[in-house]
Each structure stands twice: as structure tokens, then as C-alpha cells.
Amino acid sequence: MDARTQKSEMTRAAIVGAALDLVAAEGLEALTLQAVADRLGLSKSGVFSRAGSREALQKAVIDEYGRRFVAEVFAPAMQKPKGLARLEDIARRWIARTRDVETHAGCIYMAGAFELDDRDGPLRDHLHAEIIRWRAALRRTVQQAIDTGELRADTDPAEVASELNGVVMTLLHDARFLRDPNAAAHAAASWRRLVKSHRA
């Protein structure tokens, strides 16, 4: 990679990072090229030349959020054996990330879903596809724990994935809105009860 290309890629990464911060604070629909330009001391045309249109930048923010989420929650858990150990690690990491990151910055997946739930279009479709992909990976992990015999054969993977998502949503609500310092501990306890109810 030559110096010019490397600088351009670094600038684009800075643009997407700044855009992600803005979206976390104000929402996807509040994102503008000018706001990102002002934050980074660039021209609006400079942001456009590296990130494209406003919609392209919004999609890039969703992609970058997903990349960070997978890198911190899902990918490390793949080092665990298939089964309950892997599922437990995903849940533990998801709760920890929500406590340490989303409690302060907000969750783009959850906030974006509420923001775009009644707005059809390419941006909603893009976020929907990302969340569906993550939920499918979570269901597969639950199914693996069923296949190993650690969870009951009549366990519904979609139900467990939905319930875990609900645990995390409650954690985010209680930590951010209620400012409950025990929200993460409550979430961890809820997850333990959920697993216990499905154990073989």
C-alpha cells in the first residue's frame, strides 16, 4: 500500500469512527456529512470523496459497529468448544460489552431498530440484515449446545436467542435510563436462570 492510499484509508477510518460516535449519541437519521466534517476539521467534499453519500456513510457505521461487536463478543467465543461453553462465553462477553461500552455510548443495533422500525428503505434493510445475521449465529450456537446434549432436546434455539436479547435490552435500559449500578449483575443472574431452565 503506497503512502497516499494508506493516508486515504486512515482518513476514511477516522471518518467512520467519528460518524459512529455521532450516531451513538444522536441516532442514524441525525448523521450528516457536514457534522462529521466539522468534528474532524475536514471539508464536506473531503468526507464525501472518502465515504460517499450520507446513506453510504450510515451503512458504513452499521458495518463498523457490527465488526466491533463481532470482534469483542462472537469471535473470541469461537475459541471455546462447541456447546454450552461457547454459548456461555458469548452471553458473558455480550453482557460485559453492554456494561462497559453500550451503557455509555448506546447500542446502534437496538437504538437503530427502534429508530427505523417503521421506515422502509435501504438503510432499514441494511440494519435488518446485520441483526438477522447476528441472531442466526446465536441460534446456531444454541443448537450446538442442544446437539452436545447440554441443553434439552426440546429447547427452541430461536426462543433462547430472543430471551438472551431481551436480557441485554433490559440491561441497557436499566443501566442507561434508570442508571442502576446493579443492572449487569441482574442481567448475568437472569442469564443463569435461563440456562438452568433449559439444561438437559
Phi, psi and omega in degrees: 000123180284169187299321182294315179296319180297317179296319179297318179294321178296319179295319179297319178299320178294322179296312181296320178297316178294321178296320178298318178298319180294318180295319179300325182276324191235348179104159182297320183288342180277349184289131174226155177297323181294321180297320178293318179301316180297320182295324185261355182073031178250169172277157178299321179293328177294321176293316181297320183294335182258332185244345181086205184290172177301316181295321178297322179290321176301317179294322178296324177295315178300317180297318182291321176299316179298320179298316180293320180298311180297319182295328183264333187252307191271310186301314180297327181292339179293347176284344178279155177298149176302138179128206186294327180299319179292315179298317179299321181292320176300312181298316181298315181292323179294316178297318180295317179296318179299319179294316190269334185244296187294331177301328182264323187256343184092157181254115182292326177299310185285313180296319180295323179297318178290323182292323188251007187300331181245021181239095179292149178150177184300324182291315176300317180300320181293314179295319179302315181297321179294316182291320178297321179296317178295316181296323178296320178296323179292319177298319179298322180294320176297316180300323178296323178290332173288316183296329178280353180086008181277331173249152183301149182296333181271008177293135179265111182303321180295323179294314180296318179298319179294319181293320177295319176300321178295323177300316182289322177298318178295319176302313182296316179299311185290325181286318184276313185273310180280343183055043180277115182291346181262009186300318181293321178296320177295320179296316179298320179293321178297319178295319179299318178295322179297314179298316182300324182288344181248358182297146179290000000 
